[in-house]
Amino acid sequence: MEIPVPEGLALDGYQKAGVEYILQRKATLLGDSMGLGKTVQAIGTINAINHRAGKKALQNILIVCPADLRLNWNAELRRWLVDRYSIGIVDKGVFDDAEIVIISYESLGSYEKQLGRLWDLVIADEAHYICNPKAKRTANLIGYQPKRGEDASKFKAGIQSLRRLAMTGTPIPNKVENIFTILHWLDPVTWPKRGPFVHRYVMEGNHWRLGELQSLMRQKVMIRREKKDVLKDLPPKRRTVHVLSCDPSQMREVTLVAESGAMKKWMDKFIDAKVTFEISKALEDFIYREAKLAYESVMAQCAGASFELFHAIGRAKVDGAIEIFKRQAEETHKFIIFVHHKDVCDRIAAVFPTSLRITGSESMEERHKAVALFQGENDFGPIIVSIPCAKGINLTKASIEYFLEGSWLPGDLAQAEDRAHRRGQTECVMITHLVLEGSIDISRAEALIRKQTVIDLTMDINPEAQYEQRDPVMPLPGVTLNRDCVLGEVLLYKPDQIVELTEKARRIPMAQLDTAILHRIGNMTDRSRMGPLLKELVHRNQPSSRS
């Protein structure tokens, strides 16, 4: 059947197959490996159900996920949903009621009254969070019936729903019995009690029945693909952005740096130079040349002043990133984390005893040993690599890369990406940029990915090879083009690149100039500083609204 998606986006073949499998059941375990787009398949299911019904059949949807994934769900829903839905995120003691409610596992117990309705669909992301039958979050989601002699007040009705979708790349985090709780929630008729399940599949001597269990799960509730199973559907690289939140105290540190006197001073200079330069494209050559020289001069002064801000952003992201790395390590330790700063590296390494590092402080022998250990058949990993050091090393044992801290230049990131994407790599390389909510970090990462994709399609990727056809990163909800975003976009270019770009821009007729940047930055800057330049532009273009 047809699975609608927003214009400009597309589901891969295996993702369509996943949606079709889910549609055939009232309850499903989507167990695809990390990076194969389980979230997209879940949203595709919502689109398909509504399309099949000819109306918005799913009126109330509950998404339960780890706290650090709530923002990412919000972004993906707004990107992939075909029908318009109101979306509420339960956060900081406020239950934001809406057609789609996103809530963390830890918050379920605090909102039993609000959640006590019949939901059309409940999605449990990272469903292995409910593997422990004694955990409160498990009881809050699936319910709990007190045993004989237990306090009756422990009874939990659980979340009631017409459809259920459990999603996890690690359905069995440790032991086979871990999966029982998920299976019981999805199909209590086939898997009614833990005791018989453990006796049949877990007790010593019965492991030969595990093939039977897998067949039964696939028949009843589970679809699971690994990257090796769907390589023909995957591009050589897949780049995504994952938004992280942080503790308010950490955000205050970022804000303090961003609003410091020195930062404001160069930011104001930059904005004024940027606006003047954009306006000058429509004026005489001598005005344009002067504005261009002034702009390039300010650019050179500003580039170094941003390092302190991005260091603060890097520190603020560490705690949220570590939670993602922990989930990744449940599937494999062979992944790469790219950073810039030593303190950021140290905090990550402290959490992973088997981690390795290449940061520039190691001797050649230590660097060689770290690469050899990572490439070996063992549990060493993840490997933490400083972006300036990401040259001349082969890390093809990994096909998953995280950029916790980035670079201004696409070339630097391409060098880093190709530590895994090189000869000997047999899988699609999944690349995730971890960015901080509400910061310049978002626009910088998105702009870099757009530029990298253009470079790849122009220079490196076989035109006939399958590649990511959809826009690699759509603008995130709530992210408007403010002066931070413009800064993140423009500082990607070196002065010599700006010369070439501006020469091209000057050839565009005034009627076609994109004035969104002018309008928005102009509202944030003291227009009187533009003086005669603005007056001249207004005079020449009256009654144009661009003035």
Coordinates of C-alpha atoms in Angstrom, one line a residue:
M1 CA 0.0 0.0 0.0
E2 CA 1.0 3.6 -0.4
I3 CA 2.8 5.2 2.6
P4 CA 2.6 9.0 2.3
V5 CA 5.5 11.2 3.4
P6 CA 6.0 14.9 3.2
E7 CA 7.3 16.4 0.0
G8 CA 11.0 16.0 -0.4
L9 CA 11.3 13.0 1.9
A10 CA 11.3 9.3 1.1
L11 CA 11.3 6.0 3.0
D12 CA 13.8 3.4 2.0
G13 CA 12.6 0.0 0.8
Y14 CA 13.3 -1.8 4.1
Q15 CA 11.5 1.0 6.0
K16 CA 8.4 0.6 3.9
A17 CA 8.5 -3.1 4.7
G18 CA 8.8 -2.3 8.4
V19 CA 5.7 -0.1 8.2
E20 CA 3.7 -2.7 6.4
Y21 CA 4.7 -5.3 9.0
I22 CA 3.5 -3.0 11.8
L23 CA 0.2 -2.2 10.0
Q24 CA -0.7 -5.9 10.0
R25 CA -0.6 -6.2 13.8
K26 CA -2.1 -4.4 16.8
A27 CA 1.3 -4.8 18.7
T28 CA 4.8 -4.9 17.2
L29 CA 8.4 -5.1 18.4
L30 CA 10.5 -3.1 15.9
G31 CA 14.0 -4.4 16.7
D32 CA 16.1 -2.9 13.9
S33 CA 19.7 -2.1 14.7
M34 CA 20.6 1.5 15.7
G35 CA 20.7 3.9 12.8
L36 CA 18.2 2.2 10.5
G37 CA 15.4 4.7 11.2
K38 CA 13.0 3.1 13.7
T39 CA 11.6 6.5 14.6
V40 CA 10.9 7.3 10.9
Q41 CA 9.1 3.9 10.5
A42 CA 7.0 4.6 13.6
I43 CA 5.9 8.0 12.1
G44 CA 5.4 6.3 8.8
T45 CA 3.0 4.0 10.5
I46 CA 1.0 6.9 11.8
N47 CA 0.9 8.4 8.3
A48 CA -0.1 5.1 6.7
I49 CA -2.9 4.4 9.2
N50 CA -4.5 7.8 8.6
H51 CA -4.1 7.4 4.9
R52 CA -5.7 4.0 4.9
A53 CA -8.6 5.4 6.9
G54 CA -9.0 8.4 4.7
K55 CA -9.0 10.6 7.8
K56 CA -6.9 11.3 10.9
A57 CA -7.8 8.0 12.5
L58 CA -5.2 8.3 15.3
Q59 CA -6.5 11.0 17.6
N60 CA -4.3 10.5 20.6
I61 CA -0.9 9.1 20.6
L62 CA 1.5 8.6 23.6
I63 CA 5.3 8.3 23.0
V64 CA 7.3 7.1 26.0
C65 CA 11.1 7.4 25.7
P66 CA 14.2 8.2 27.7
A67 CA 14.2 11.9 28.7
D68 CA 17.1 12.9 26.4
L69 CA 15.2 11.6 23.3
R70 CA 12.1 13.8 23.8
L71 CA 13.4 16.7 21.7
N72 CA 14.5 14.4 19.0
W73 CA 11.1 12.8 18.8
N74 CA 9.5 16.3 18.6
A75 CA 11.8 17.3 15.7
E76 CA 11.3 14.0 13.8
L77 CA 7.5 14.2 14.2
R78 CA 7.4 17.7 12.8
R79 CA 9.6 16.7 9.9
W80 CA 7.8 13.5 8.9
L81 CA 4.1 13.8 9.8
V82 CA 1.8 14.3 6.9
D83 CA -1.2 15.4 9.0
R84 CA -1.1 18.3 11.3
Y85 CA -0.9 17.3 15.0
S86 CA -0.5 19.2 18.2
I87 CA 2.5 17.9 20.0
G88 CA 3.1 18.2 23.8
I89 CA 6.3 17.4 25.7
V90 CA 5.9 16.6 29.4
D91 CA 8.7 18.5 31.1
K92 CA 9.6 20.1 34.4
G93 CA 6.3 19.2 36.2
V94 CA 4.0 20.3 33.4
F95 CA 1.8 17.9 31.5
D96 CA 1.5 19.4 28.1
D97 CA -1.7 17.7 26.8
A98 CA -2.0 17.4 23.1
E99 CA -2.9 14.9 20.3
I100 CA 0.6 13.5 20.6
V101 CA 2.2 13.5 24.0
I102 CA 5.9 12.8 24.5
I103 CA 6.9 11.7 28.0
S104 CA 9.9 10.1 29.7
Y105 CA 9.7 6.7 31.5
E106 CA 10.6 8.4 34.7
S107 CA 7.6 10.7 34.5
L108 CA 4.9 8.1 34.0
G109 CA 4.2 7.7 37.7
S110 CA 3.6 11.4 38.2
Y111 CA 0.7 11.7 35.7
E112 CA -1.4 8.6 36.2
K113 CA -4.6 10.6 36.1
Q114 CA -3.7 12.4 32.8
L115 CA -2.5 9.2 31.3
G116 CA -5.6 7.2 32.4
R117 CA -7.4 7.2 29.0
L118 CA -7.6 4.8 26.1
W119 CA -4.8 5.8 23.7
D120 CA -5.1 5.0 20.0
L121 CA -1.4 4.2 19.9
V122 CA 1.4 3.9 22.5
I123 CA 5.0 3.9 21.3
A124 CA 7.7 2.7 23.8
D125 CA 11.0 3.8 22.4
E126 CA 14.2 2.1 23.8
A127 CA 11.7 -0.5 25.1
H128 CA 14.5 -2.4 26.9
Y129 CA 14.0 0.2 29.6
I130 CA 11.1 -2.0 30.8
C131 CA 13.0 -5.3 30.9
N132 CA 13.2 -5.2 34.7
P133 CA 9.7 -6.4 35.9
K134 CA 10.4 -4.9 39.4
A135 CA 11.1 -1.4 38.2
K136 CA 8.6 1.3 38.8
R137 CA 8.7 2.5 35.2
T138 CA 7.8 -1.0 34.0
A139 CA 4.8 -1.2 36.3
N140 CA 3.7 2.3 35.3
L141 CA 3.7 1.4 31.6
I142 CA 2.5 -2.2 31.5
G143 CA 0.7 -2.4 34.8
Y144 CA 1.3 -4.6 37.9
Q145 CA -0.9 -7.1 39.7
P146 CA 0.2 -7.6 43.3
K147 CA 1.1 -11.2 44.2
R148 CA -0.7 -13.0 47.0
G149 CA 0.2 -11.4 50.3
E150 CA 1.4 -8.2 48.7
D151 CA -0.1 -4.8 49.5
A152 CA -3.0 -4.2 47.2
S153 CA -2.0 -0.5 46.9
K154 CA 0.8 -1.6 44.6
F155 CA -1.7 -2.4 41.9
K156 CA -1.0 -0.5 38.6
A157 CA -3.5 -0.5 35.7
G158 CA -0.8 0.5 33.2
I159 CA -1.3 2.5 30.0
Q160 CA -4.3 1.3 28.0
S161 CA -4.1 1.4 24.2
L162 CA -5.6 0.0 21.0
R163 CA -2.2 -0.3 19.4
R164 CA 1.3 -0.8 20.8
L165 CA 4.7 -0.4 19.3
A166 CA 7.9 -1.3 21.2
M167 CA 11.1 -0.1 19.6
T168 CA 14.7 -1.1 20.6
G169 CA 17.9 -2.1 18.9
T170 CA 18.8 -4.2 21.9
P171 CA 15.7 -6.3 22.9
I172 CA 17.9 -8.5 25.1
P173 CA 20.4 -6.2 26.9
N174 CA 21.9 -9.0 29.0
K175 CA 19.9 -12.3 29.4
V176 CA 17.2 -14.0 27.4
E177 CA 14.6 -13.5 30.1
N178 CA 15.1 -9.7 29.7
I179 CA 12.8 -9.8 26.7
F180 CA 9.8 -11.4 28.4
T181 CA 8.4 -8.2 29.8
I182 CA 8.3 -6.6 26.3
L183 CA 6.7 -9.7 24.8
H184 CA 4.1 -10.0 27.6
W185 CA 3.2 -6.3 27.1
L186 CA 2.7 -6.8 23.3
D187 CA 1.1 -10.3 23.4
P188 CA 0.0 -11.5 26.8
V189 CA -1.9 -14.4 25.2
T190 CA 1.2 -16.0 23.6
W191 CA 3.5 -15.0 26.6
P192 CA 1.2 -15.0 29.7
K193 CA 3.7 -15.8 32.5
R194 CA 7.4 -15.4 33.1
G195 CA 7.9 -18.8 34.9
P196 CA 7.0 -21.1 31.9
F197 CA 8.9 -18.7 29.6
V198 CA 12.1 -19.0 31.7
H199 CA 11.7 -22.8 32.1
R200 CA 11.3 -23.4 28.3
Y201 CA 14.0 -21.1 27.0
V202 CA 16.4 -20.1 29.7
M203 CA 17.0 -23.0 32.0
E204 CA 20.2 -25.0 31.4
G205 CA 19.8 -27.5 28.7
N206 CA 17.0 -25.7 26.9
H207 CA 19.0 -23.2 24.9
W208 CA 18.4 -25.3 21.8
R209 CA 14.9 -23.9 21.8
L210 CA 16.1 -20.3 21.2
G211 CA 15.6 -20.8 17.5
E212 CA 12.0 -21.7 18.2
L213 CA 11.7 -18.5 20.3
Q214 CA 13.0 -16.3 17.5
S215 CA 10.7 -17.9 15.0
L216 CA 7.7 -17.4 17.3
M217 CA 8.6 -13.8 17.9
R218 CA 9.0 -13.0 14.2
Q219 CA 5.7 -14.7 13.5
K220 CA 3.8 -12.9 16.3
V221 CA 5.3 -9.5 17.0
M222 CA 8.9 -8.9 15.9
I223 CA 10.6 -7.5 12.8
R224 CA 14.3 -7.0 13.1
R225 CA 16.9 -6.1 10.5
E226 CA 20.6 -5.4 10.9
K227 CA 22.6 -3.1 8.7
K228 CA 24.2 -6.0 6.8
D229 CA 20.6 -7.1 5.9
V230 CA 19.7 -3.8 4.2
L231 CA 23.0 -2.6 2.7
K232 CA 21.5 -2.3 -0.8
D233 CA 19.0 0.2 0.5
L234 CA 21.6 2.3 2.4
P235 CA 23.7 5.2 1.1
P236 CA 27.5 5.1 1.6
K237 CA 27.0 7.7 4.4
R238 CA 24.0 8.9 6.3
R239 CA 24.2 12.1 8.3
T240 CA 21.7 13.2 10.9
V241 CA 21.4 15.7 13.7
H242 CA 20.4 14.8 17.2
V243 CA 19.3 17.6 19.6
L244 CA 20.4 17.4 23.2
S245 CA 19.1 19.3 26.2
C246 CA 21.2 20.1 29.2
D247 CA 20.9 21.1 32.9
P248 CA 19.8 24.7 33.4
S249 CA 23.1 25.5 35.2
Q250 CA 25.0 24.3 32.2
M251 CA 22.8 26.4 29.8
R252 CA 23.5 29.4 32.0
E253 CA 27.2 28.9 31.5
V254 CA 26.7 28.9 27.8
T255 CA 24.6 32.0 27.9
L256 CA 27.1 33.8 30.1
V257 CA 29.8 33.1 27.6
A258 CA 27.6 34.1 24.6
E259 CA 26.5 37.3 26.3
S260 CA 29.9 38.3 27.7
G261 CA 31.2 41.8 26.9
A262 CA 33.9 40.5 24.5
M263 CA 31.5 38.2 22.7
K264 CA 28.9 40.9 22.3
K265 CA 31.4 43.3 21.0
W266 CA 32.6 41.2 18.2
M267 CA 29.1 39.9 17.5
D268 CA 27.8 43.4 17.1
K269 CA 30.7 44.3 14.7
F270 CA 30.0 41.1 12.8
I271 CA 26.3 41.8 12.4
D272 CA 26.8 45.4 11.3
A273 CA 29.4 44.3 8.8
K274 CA 27.2 41.5 7.5
V275 CA 24.1 43.8 7.0
T276 CA 26.2 46.5 5.3
F277 CA 27.8 43.9 3.0
E278 CA 24.5 42.4 2.0
I279 CA 23.0 45.8 1.2
S280 CA 26.1 46.8 -0.8
K281 CA 25.5 44.1 -3.3
A282 CA 22.8 46.3 -4.8
L283 CA 24.8 49.5 -4.9
E284 CA 27.8 50.9 -6.8
D285 CA 31.0 48.9 -7.2
F286 CA 33.1 51.2 -5.0
I287 CA 30.6 50.9 -2.1
Y288 CA 30.5 47.1 -2.5
R289 CA 34.3 46.8 -2.5
E290 CA 34.6 48.8 0.7
A291 CA 31.9 46.8 2.4
K292 CA 33.5 43.6 1.3
L293 CA 36.9 44.5 2.7
A294 CA 35.4 45.6 6.0
Y295 CA 33.4 42.4 6.2
E296 CA 36.4 40.2 5.5
S297 CA 38.4 42.1 8.2
V298 CA 35.7 41.6 10.8
M299 CA 35.4 37.9 9.8
A300 CA 39.1 37.3 10.5
Q301 CA 38.8 38.9 14.0
C302 CA 35.6 37.1 14.9
A303 CA 36.6 33.5 14.0
G304 CA 38.9 32.9 16.9
A305 CA 36.6 34.6 19.5
S306 CA 34.0 31.9 19.1
F307 CA 36.2 29.1 20.4
E308 CA 35.3 29.8 24.1
L309 CA 31.6 29.7 23.3
F310 CA 31.9 26.3 21.5
H311 CA 34.0 24.9 24.4
A312 CA 31.1 25.9 26.8
I313 CA 28.6 24.2 24.4
G314 CA 30.8 21.1 24.3
R315 CA 30.9 20.8 28.1
A316 CA 27.1 21.3 28.3
K317 CA 26.4 18.4 25.9
V318 CA 28.5 15.8 27.6
D319 CA 26.0 14.4 30.1
G320 CA 23.2 14.0 27.5
A321 CA 25.7 12.5 25.0
I322 CA 26.9 9.9 27.5
E323 CA 23.4 8.5 27.8
I324 CA 23.3 8.0 24.0
F325 CA 26.8 6.4 24.1
K326 CA 25.7 4.0 26.8
R327 CA 22.8 2.9 24.7
Q328 CA 25.1 2.5 21.7
A329 CA 27.5 0.4 23.8
E330 CA 24.8 -2.0 24.6
E331 CA 24.8 -2.9 20.9
T332 CA 28.5 -2.5 20.1
H333 CA 31.6 -0.8 21.6
K334 CA 33.0 -0.2 18.1
F335 CA 32.0 3.4 17.4
I336 CA 33.9 6.7 17.1
I337 CA 33.3 9.9 19.2
F338 CA 34.9 13.0 17.7
V339 CA 35.7 15.9 20.1
H340 CA 38.0 18.9 20.3
H341 CA 38.7 19.5 24.0
K342 CA 40.6 17.4 26.5
D343 CA 38.2 17.9 29.4
V344 CA 35.3 16.8 27.2
C345 CA 37.3 13.7 26.2
D346 CA 38.2 12.9 29.9
R347 CA 34.6 13.0 31.0
I348 CA 33.6 10.5 28.4
A349 CA 36.6 8.2 28.9
A350 CA 35.8 8.0 32.6
V351 CA 32.5 6.4 31.9
F352 CA 33.8 3.8 29.5
P353 CA 36.7 1.8 31.0
T354 CA 37.5 0.0 27.7
S355 CA 37.6 3.3 25.7
L356 CA 40.6 4.3 23.6
R357 CA 41.7 7.8 22.6
I358 CA 43.7 9.6 20.0
T359 CA 43.9 13.3 21.0
G360 CA 47.4 14.4 20.0
S361 CA 49.0 13.9 23.4
E362 CA 49.9 10.3 22.7
S363 CA 53.2 9.1 21.3
M364 CA 53.3 7.4 17.8
E365 CA 53.5 4.0 19.5
E366 CA 50.5 4.7 21.7
R367 CA 48.5 6.0 18.8
H368 CA 49.4 2.9 16.7
K369 CA 48.5 0.6 19.7
A370 CA 45.1 2.4 20.1
V371 CA 44.2 1.9 16.5
A372 CA 45.3 -1.8 16.6
L373 CA 43.3 -2.5 19.7
F374 CA 40.2 -0.8 18.2
Q375 CA 40.5 -2.7 14.9
G376 CA 40.9 -6.1 16.7
E377 CA 38.3 -8.7 17.6
N378 CA 37.8 -7.6 21.2
D379 CA 35.7 -5.3 23.3
F380 CA 37.9 -2.3 23.2
G381 CA 36.0 0.9 22.4
P382 CA 34.6 3.3 21.8
I383 CA 37.5 5.3 20.5
I384 CA 37.6 9.1 21.2
V385 CA 39.3 11.1 18.5
S386 CA 40.3 14.7 18.4
I387 CA 39.2 16.2 15.1
P388 CA 42.6 17.7 14.3
C389 CA 44.2 14.3 14.8
A390 CA 41.7 12.5 12.5
K391 CA 44.2 11.9 9.7
G392 CA 46.1 8.9 8.5
I393 CA 44.3 6.3 10.7
N394 CA 42.1 3.4 9.7
L395 CA 39.1 2.8 12.0
T396 CA 36.9 0.7 9.6
K397 CA 35.9 -1.6 12.5
A398 CA 33.4 1.1 13.2
S399 CA 30.5 2.1 11.0
I400 CA 29.0 4.5 13.6
E401 CA 30.4 8.0 14.3
Y402 CA 29.3 10.7 16.7
F403 CA 30.4 14.3 16.4
L404 CA 30.1 15.7 19.9
E405 CA 32.2 18.7 19.0
G406 CA 32.5 19.8 15.4
S407 CA 34.5 22.0 13.1
W408 CA 33.8 25.2 11.1
L409 CA 35.1 23.5 7.9
P410 CA 33.4 20.7 5.9
G411 CA 36.9 19.5 4.9
D412 CA 37.8 18.8 8.5
L413 CA 34.7 16.8 9.0
A414 CA 35.2 14.9 5.8
Q415 CA 38.6 13.9 7.0
A416 CA 37.1 12.7 10.3
E417 CA 34.2 10.8 8.6
D418 CA 36.6 9.0 6.4
R419 CA 38.3 7.3 9.3
A420 CA 35.5 4.7 9.0
H421 CA 34.3 5.4 5.5
R422 CA 37.3 4.1 3.5
R423 CA 38.6 1.0 1.8
G424 CA 37.7 -2.1 3.9
Q425 CA 34.4 -0.7 5.1
T426 CA 31.5 -3.0 4.2
E427 CA 28.7 -1.1 5.8
C428 CA 26.9 2.2 5.5
V429 CA 28.6 4.7 7.9
M430 CA 26.0 6.3 10.2
I431 CA 27.1 9.8 11.2
T432 CA 25.3 11.7 14.0
H433 CA 26.0 15.3 15.0
L434 CA 25.0 16.0 18.6
V435 CA 23.9 19.6 19.0
L436 CA 22.7 21.7 21.9
E437 CA 19.1 22.9 22.0
G438 CA 18.6 26.6 21.5
S439 CA 22.2 27.3 20.5
I440 CA 24.3 28.3 17.5
D441 CA 25.5 24.7 17.5
I442 CA 22.3 23.6 15.6
S443 CA 22.8 26.0 12.6
R444 CA 26.5 25.2 12.4
A445 CA 25.9 21.5 12.2
E446 CA 23.0 21.8 9.7
A447 CA 25.0 24.2 7.4
L448 CA 28.0 21.9 7.5
I449 CA 25.9 18.8 6.6
R450 CA 24.3 20.6 3.7
K451 CA 27.7 21.7 2.4
Q452 CA 29.2 18.2 2.9
T453 CA 26.3 16.6 0.9
V454 CA 26.8 19.0 -1.9
I455 CA 30.5 18.4 -2.0
D456 CA 29.9 14.6 -2.0
L457 CA 27.4 14.7 -4.8
T458 CA 29.7 17.0 -6.8
M459 CA 33.1 15.4 -6.3
D460 CA 33.1 12.0 -4.7
I461 CA 29.9 10.0 -5.1
N462 CA 29.2 8.0 -8.2
P463 CA 26.2 9.7 -9.8
E464 CA 24.6 6.4 -10.5
A465 CA 25.2 5.1 -7.0
Q466 CA 22.3 5.1 -4.5
Y467 CA 22.7 8.1 -2.2
E468 CA 20.5 9.9 0.3
Q469 CA 17.9 11.6 -1.9
R470 CA 16.0 13.4 0.8
D471 CA 17.2 16.7 2.3
P472 CA 19.9 15.5 4.8
V473 CA 18.7 17.9 7.5
M474 CA 15.5 19.8 7.6
P475 CA 15.3 23.0 9.8
L476 CA 14.4 22.0 13.3
P477 CA 11.1 23.2 14.8
G478 CA 11.4 26.4 16.7
V479 CA 14.8 27.2 15.1
T480 CA 14.4 30.6 13.4
L481 CA 17.0 32.5 11.4
N482 CA 18.5 34.7 14.1
R483 CA 21.9 36.3 14.3
D484 CA 23.4 33.2 15.8
C485 CA 22.2 31.1 12.9
V486 CA 23.6 33.6 10.4
L487 CA 26.9 33.6 12.3
G488 CA 27.1 29.8 12.2
E489 CA 26.4 29.8 8.4
V490 CA 28.8 32.5 7.4
L491 CA 31.8 31.5 9.5
L492 CA 32.0 28.3 7.6
Y493 CA 33.7 30.1 4.8
K494 CA 37.2 31.3 4.7
P495 CA 37.9 34.8 3.3
D496 CA 39.0 33.5 -0.1
Q497 CA 35.8 31.5 -0.4
I498 CA 33.8 34.6 0.5
V499 CA 35.3 36.5 -2.3
E500 CA 34.1 33.9 -4.8
L501 CA 30.7 33.7 -3.2
T502 CA 30.1 37.4 -3.1
E503 CA 31.1 37.8 -6.7
K504 CA 28.4 35.3 -7.7
A505 CA 25.9 37.0 -5.4
R506 CA 26.4 40.4 -7.1
R507 CA 25.2 39.0 -10.4
I508 CA 21.8 38.2 -8.9
P509 CA 19.2 40.9 -9.8
M510 CA 17.9 43.0 -6.9
A511 CA 14.4 41.5 -7.4
Q512 CA 15.7 38.1 -6.7
L513 CA 17.9 38.9 -3.7
D514 CA 17.0 36.9 -0.6
T515 CA 16.2 39.6 1.9
A516 CA 15.2 37.4 4.8
I517 CA 18.6 37.7 6.4
L518 CA 18.6 41.5 5.8
H519 CA 15.2 41.9 7.4
R520 CA 15.8 39.8 10.4
I521 CA 19.3 41.0 11.2
G522 CA 18.2 44.5 10.5
N523 CA 15.6 44.3 13.2
M524 CA 18.3 43.2 15.7
T525 CA 20.9 45.9 14.8
D526 CA 21.0 49.6 15.3
R527 CA 20.0 50.6 11.8
S528 CA 21.3 54.2 12.3
R529 CA 24.8 52.7 12.0
M530 CA 24.1 52.0 8.4
G531 CA 23.4 55.7 7.8
P532 CA 23.7 56.8 4.2
L533 CA 23.9 53.3 2.9
L534 CA 20.4 52.3 4.1
K535 CA 19.0 55.6 2.9
E536 CA 20.4 55.1 -0.5
L537 CA 18.9 51.6 -0.7
V538 CA 15.5 52.8 0.5
H539 CA 15.6 55.6 -2.1
R540 CA 16.4 53.3 -5.0
N541 CA 13.9 50.6 -4.2
Q542 CA 10.8 52.5 -3.1
P543 CA 8.1 51.4 -2.6
S544 CA 9.7 48.0 -2.1
S545 CA 9.0 46.3 1.2
R546 CA 12.7 45.3 1.3
S547 CA 13.5 48.7 2.7

